[in-house]
Short mmCIF file of C-alpha atoms in Angstrom, two decimals:
data_model
loop_
_atom_site.label_atom_id
_atom_site.label_comp_id
_atom_site.label_asym_id
_atom_site.label_seq_id
_atom_site.Cartn_x
_atom_site.Cartn_y
_atom_site.Cartn_z
CA MET A 267 167.20 241.39 317.89
CA PRO A 268 163.63 241.03 316.63
CA PRO A 269 160.83 242.77 318.50
CA ALA A 270 158.57 240.63 320.62
CA SER A 271 155.24 239.66 319.11
CA PRO A 272 151.96 239.84 321.04
CA GLU A 273 150.84 236.85 323.13
CA SER A 274 147.44 238.32 323.97
CA ASN A 275 145.42 235.37 322.67
CA GLU A 276 146.95 232.81 325.01
CA PRO A 277 144.61 230.68 327.16
CA THR A 278 144.38 231.04 330.91
CA ALA A 279 146.83 228.94 332.92
CA GLU A 280 145.48 226.19 335.14
CA ALA A 281 147.06 225.14 338.42
CA ALA A 282 148.40 221.61 338.57
CA GLY A 283 146.48 219.20 340.71
CA GLY A 284 147.62 218.73 344.28
CA PRO A 285 146.57 218.03 347.86
CA ALA A 286 144.04 219.95 349.92
CA ILE A 287 146.35 222.88 350.67
CA SER A 288 146.43 225.20 347.65
CA ARG A 289 149.16 227.66 346.82
CA LYS A 290 146.42 229.83 345.33
CA SER A 291 144.58 229.95 348.63
CA LEU A 292 147.81 230.84 350.38
CA LEU A 293 148.43 233.65 347.90
CA LYS A 294 144.92 234.90 347.13
CA ALA A 295 145.48 238.14 349.04
CA ALA A 296 148.06 239.06 346.43
CA LEU A 297 145.36 239.43 343.77
CA VAL A 298 144.59 242.97 344.88
CA ALA A 299 147.98 243.89 346.32
CA THR A 300 149.54 247.04 344.93
CA ALA A 301 152.87 246.40 346.62
CA VAL A 302 154.13 243.32 348.41
CA PRO A 303 156.95 243.57 350.97
CA LEU A 304 159.50 240.80 350.91
CA PHE A 305 160.08 240.13 354.59
CA ALA A 306 157.83 242.24 356.80
CA GLY A 307 154.93 239.86 357.35
CA GLY A 308 152.60 241.12 354.62
CA GLY A 309 154.09 239.42 351.60
CA VAL A 310 153.20 236.43 349.49
CA ALA A 311 153.37 233.13 351.40
CA LEU A 312 156.46 231.10 350.59
CA ALA A 313 156.63 227.32 350.43
CA ARG A 314 159.29 227.27 353.15
CA ASP A 315 156.75 228.85 355.52
CA ALA A 316 153.74 226.80 354.40
CA GLY A 317 155.75 223.61 354.90
CA LYS A 318 156.12 224.31 358.61
CA THR A 319 152.49 223.25 359.09
CA GLY A 320 153.49 219.67 358.33
CA GLU A 321 150.96 219.45 355.50
CA PRO A 322 151.91 218.46 351.94
CA LEU A 323 152.59 221.33 349.54
CA ALA A 324 150.73 221.88 346.28
CA PRO A 325 153.05 221.87 343.25
CA THR A 326 153.89 225.12 341.50
CA PRO A 327 151.37 225.49 338.65
CA ASP A 328 152.51 225.11 335.07
CA CYS A 329 151.75 228.09 332.81
CA ASP A 330 150.36 227.22 329.37
CA ASP A 331 151.32 229.76 326.69
CA GLY A 332 149.28 228.08 323.97
CA ASP A 333 152.15 228.02 321.47
CA GLU A 334 153.84 225.07 319.80
CA PRO A 335 156.27 223.34 322.16
CA THR A 336 160.01 223.04 321.91
CA HIS A 337 160.80 219.41 322.79
CA ASP A 338 157.78 218.18 324.77
CA GLN A 339 156.89 221.31 326.76
CA ILE A 340 154.77 224.41 326.14
CA GLU A 341 156.88 227.43 326.90
CA GLY A 342 155.91 230.17 324.44
CA PRO A 343 157.60 231.34 321.23
CA TYR A 344 160.86 232.66 322.72
CA PHE A 345 162.45 229.65 324.41
CA LYS A 346 165.85 228.48 323.11
CA PRO A 347 167.64 225.31 324.25
CA ASN A 348 171.35 225.20 325.09
CA SER A 349 171.42 228.31 327.29
CA PRO A 350 174.75 229.07 329.04
CA LEU A 351 175.47 227.71 332.51
CA ARG A 352 175.43 230.89 334.65
CA THR A 353 173.69 232.49 337.61
CA SER A 354 174.00 236.06 336.31
CA LEU A 355 172.38 237.24 333.07
CA VAL A 356 173.86 240.74 333.23
CA THR A 357 177.07 242.77 333.43
CA SER A 358 177.76 246.02 335.26
CA SER A 359 176.80 247.97 332.12
CA THR A 360 173.55 246.13 331.30
CA PRO A 361 170.70 248.70 331.07
CA GLY A 362 167.66 248.19 333.28
CA VAL A 363 166.64 247.99 336.93
CA PRO A 364 168.88 245.43 338.70
CA LEU A 365 166.99 242.42 340.06
CA THR A 366 168.11 239.47 342.17
CA VAL A 367 165.73 236.51 342.47
CA SER A 368 166.45 233.86 345.10
CA GLY A 369 164.64 230.97 346.72
CA TYR A 370 164.47 227.22 347.13
CA VAL A 371 163.12 224.21 345.27
CA PHE A 372 161.11 221.78 347.41
CA GLY A 373 159.30 218.50 346.87
CA ARG A 374 155.75 217.84 348.04
CA GLU A 375 156.84 217.22 351.65
CA CYS A 376 158.73 220.55 351.82
CA ARG A 377 162.15 218.91 351.71
CA PRO A 378 164.68 220.80 349.56
CA ILE A 379 165.89 219.17 346.35
CA PRO A 380 169.55 219.57 345.35
CA GLY A 381 170.70 219.40 341.75
CA VAL A 382 167.49 220.79 340.21
CA LEU A 383 168.02 222.25 336.74
CA LEU A 384 166.56 225.77 336.47
CA ASP A 385 166.58 227.35 333.01
CA PHE A 386 165.60 231.06 332.96
CA TRP A 387 164.81 233.36 330.03
CA GLN A 388 163.21 236.80 329.80
CA ALA A 389 162.81 240.01 327.82
CA ASP A 390 165.30 242.86 328.06
CA THR A 391 164.41 246.26 329.54
CA ASN A 392 162.70 247.21 326.25
CA GLY A 393 160.50 244.09 326.20
CA ALA A 394 162.43 242.26 323.43
CA TYR A 395 163.79 238.70 323.48
CA ASP A 396 167.19 237.87 322.02
CA MET A 397 166.56 235.18 319.39
CA SER A 398 169.97 235.46 317.71
CA GLY A 399 172.05 234.91 320.84
CA TYR A 400 171.66 234.12 324.52
CA ALA A 401 171.17 237.49 326.18
CA PHE A 402 168.97 237.14 329.28
CA ARG A 403 169.10 233.35 329.07
CA GLY A 404 170.89 230.98 331.41
CA HIS A 405 170.58 227.77 333.39
CA GLN A 406 171.87 226.74 336.80
CA PHE A 407 171.47 223.98 339.38
CA THR A 408 170.22 224.24 342.95
CA ASP A 409 172.87 223.70 345.61
CA GLN A 410 172.89 221.01 348.31
CA ASN A 411 170.30 223.04 350.27
CA GLY A 412 167.98 223.29 347.26
CA ALA A 413 168.75 227.01 346.95
CA PHE A 414 169.22 229.16 343.85
CA THR A 415 170.04 232.80 343.05
CA LEU A 416 169.54 234.62 339.74
CA THR A 417 171.07 238.03 338.97
CA THR A 418 169.26 239.86 336.17
CA ILE A 419 167.15 242.99 335.52
CA VAL A 420 163.44 243.71 335.75
CA PRO A 421 162.10 242.61 332.33
CA GLY A 422 160.38 245.14 330.11
CA LEU A 423 156.80 245.04 328.88
CA TYR A 424 155.53 244.09 325.44
CA PRO A 425 152.01 243.96 323.95
CA GLY A 426 149.56 241.55 325.54
CA ARG A 427 151.63 240.52 328.56
CA THR A 428 152.38 241.69 332.07
CA ARG A 429 155.94 241.64 333.43
CA HIS A 430 157.26 238.07 333.83
CA ILE A 431 160.26 235.74 333.85
CA HIS A 432 160.14 232.30 332.22
CA VAL A 433 161.64 229.24 333.86
CA LYS A 434 161.92 225.49 333.36
CA ALA A 435 162.61 223.35 336.40
CA GLN A 436 163.56 219.67 336.42
CA ALA A 437 164.51 217.62 339.46
CA PRO A 438 166.82 214.61 339.00
CA GLY A 439 164.83 211.77 337.48
CA SER A 440 161.65 213.86 337.24
CA GLY A 441 159.62 215.65 334.59
CA ILE A 442 160.00 219.27 333.44
CA LEU A 443 157.92 222.08 334.95
CA THR A 444 157.56 225.04 332.56
CA THR A 445 156.21 228.14 334.25
CA GLN A 446 156.58 231.90 334.77
CA LEU A 447 157.24 234.24 337.68
CA TYR A 448 155.24 237.45 338.11
CA PHE A 449 155.70 240.81 339.84
CA PRO A 450 153.22 242.23 342.39
CA GLY A 451 151.54 245.57 341.84
CA GLU A 452 151.73 245.46 338.03
CA PRO A 453 148.72 247.13 336.34
CA ARG A 454 148.71 244.50 333.59
CA ASN A 455 148.32 241.64 336.07
CA SER A 456 144.56 242.20 335.90
CA THR A 457 144.41 242.01 332.09
CA ASP A 458 146.97 239.32 331.21
CA SER A 459 145.12 236.04 330.61
CA LEU A 460 148.15 234.01 331.71
CA TYR A 461 148.77 235.83 334.97
CA ASP A 462 148.43 233.58 338.03
CA PRO A 463 148.75 234.94 341.59
CA ALA A 464 150.17 231.57 342.68
CA LEU A 465 153.27 232.52 340.70
CA LEU A 466 153.85 235.92 342.28
CA MET A 467 157.27 236.66 343.67
CA ASN A 468 157.83 238.66 346.82
CA VAL A 469 159.59 241.81 345.63
CA ARG A 470 161.08 244.75 347.48
CA ALA A 471 163.15 247.78 346.48
CA VAL A 472 166.79 247.72 347.58
CA GLY A 473 168.72 250.86 346.70
CA SER A 474 168.44 251.38 342.93
CA GLY A 475 167.39 247.79 342.33
CA LYS A 476 164.95 245.12 343.47
CA GLU A 477 165.10 241.79 345.25
CA GLY A 478 162.63 238.99 344.59
CA SER A 479 161.95 235.73 346.38
CA PHE A 480 160.13 232.60 345.21
CA ASP A 481 160.06 228.94 346.24
CA PHE A 482 159.29 226.30 343.64
CA VAL A 483 157.40 223.17 344.67
CA LEU A 484 157.91 220.31 342.24
CA ASN A 485 155.51 217.39 341.99
CA VAL A 486 158.08 215.05 343.53
CA ALA A 487 156.93 212.63 346.21
CA GLN A 488 159.12 212.62 349.32
CA ASP A 489 158.90 210.07 352.11
CA PRO A 490 160.02 211.93 355.25
CA THR A 491 161.16 208.64 356.80
CA ASP A 492 163.66 208.01 354.00
CA PRO A 493 167.09 209.64 354.06
CA PRO A 494 167.74 211.99 351.12
CA THR A 495 169.45 210.47 348.13
CA ASP A 496 173.07 211.42 347.72
CA PRO A 497 173.20 212.84 344.17
CA THR A 498 176.80 211.62 343.83
CA ASP A 499 175.89 207.95 344.45
CA PRO A 500 176.55 206.08 341.19
CA PRO A 501 173.68 204.14 339.62
CA THR A 502 174.29 200.44 339.22
CA GLU A 503 172.29 199.87 336.02
CA PRO A 504 172.29 199.78 333.08
CA GLY A 505 175.84 201.04 332.62
CA GLY A 506 177.71 202.62 329.72
CA THR A 507 180.27 205.41 329.40
CA TRP A 508 178.08 207.97 331.25
CA LYS A 509 179.37 208.42 334.82
CA VAL A 510 178.17 210.31 337.89
CA GLY A 511 180.51 213.15 338.87
CA THR A 512 181.81 213.72 335.35
CA ALA A 513 181.80 217.31 334.05
CA TYR A 514 180.26 217.19 330.56
CA SER A 515 180.39 219.93 327.93
CA ALA A 516 177.90 220.60 325.16
CA GLY A 517 178.63 218.21 322.31
CA ASP A 518 180.15 215.46 324.45
CA ARG A 519 178.95 211.97 323.59
CA VAL A 520 178.24 209.06 325.91
CA THR A 521 176.49 205.73 325.89
CA TYR A 522 173.92 204.62 328.45
CA GLY A 523 171.98 201.38 328.35
CA GLY A 524 173.34 200.63 324.90
CA VAL A 525 172.10 203.95 323.47
CA ALA A 526 174.27 206.87 322.31
CA TYR A 527 173.55 210.38 323.59
CA ARG A 528 174.90 213.87 322.85
CA CYS A 529 175.21 216.49 325.62
CA LEU A 530 173.11 219.63 325.04
CA GLN A 531 174.16 221.72 328.05
CA ALA A 532 177.31 221.76 330.16
CA HIS A 533 176.78 220.17 333.60
CA THR A 534 178.24 217.80 336.16
CA ALA A 535 176.41 214.47 336.18
CA LEU A 536 174.33 213.54 339.22
CA THR A 537 172.33 210.46 340.10
CA GLY A 538 168.91 210.97 338.50
CA TRP A 539 170.39 212.87 335.56
CA GLU A 540 170.90 209.70 333.52
CA PRO A 541 170.56 210.61 329.82
CA PRO A 542 167.11 209.03 329.27
CA ASN A 543 165.73 211.06 332.21
CA VAL A 544 166.84 214.55 331.21
CA PRO A 545 166.03 215.61 327.63
CA ALA A 546 167.09 219.14 328.60
CA LEU A 547 170.66 217.84 329.00
CA TRP A 548 170.93 214.89 326.58
CA GLU A 549 169.55 213.93 323.20
CA ARG A 550 169.76 210.57 321.50
CA GLY A 551 172.14 210.16 318.62
#
């Protein structure tokens, strides 16, 4: 496994545009926090709480690593497509501090989004990324309540960066958000040019490990008067061999709208995940 190379010359991330309420304003107290409790009232504001005001939520900001993109996103030099479908990146013998990250994915009106693709990758406890295999890499989908859980370890440090976890998020029929999650109380938070307090997790110690919490807000418009779309409802157009509810494996081939596609990652098809809409799951050819 090659050692990680420095990312110290990366530009500062900019928050995505949004409505008047700003996640940064909700989280600005975390800038100087040395420790953030997860539940006891003093932690980072979560989208599920901010949404109770009835105001629209600002989307989770997209971190810009300044490196050449894989596909059409900027995600840094260590992203690899085709990660395994799994919610745990570790085994009982994996070295490092155990970490569980959980939360929800919401749209702009604080309604949960089921079937969101979340692709996580991170460094090991020594700060190195596995570029020959898929250690500490995996994707999953939010459940019907928009919830997710990731079992991993606290990532190690490497030159130029604070502690972080990478993630791509894509709602059915929507674009890809590429971002990172950060840890409170890290000394390097103040020197890392990419660090953004709007991307802080709530973290607390639990036994010999840690638990983190974070809610993603995707830039997906939601009309509260409309009933949620059933992700198993079949689309009517334009047809082909691709079908909702089918379990596809990497390498499977389908047609959709007269175009051939090859499956990149194993998944069960949902409405909104039509091949032209999800380049993380399908490629033409």
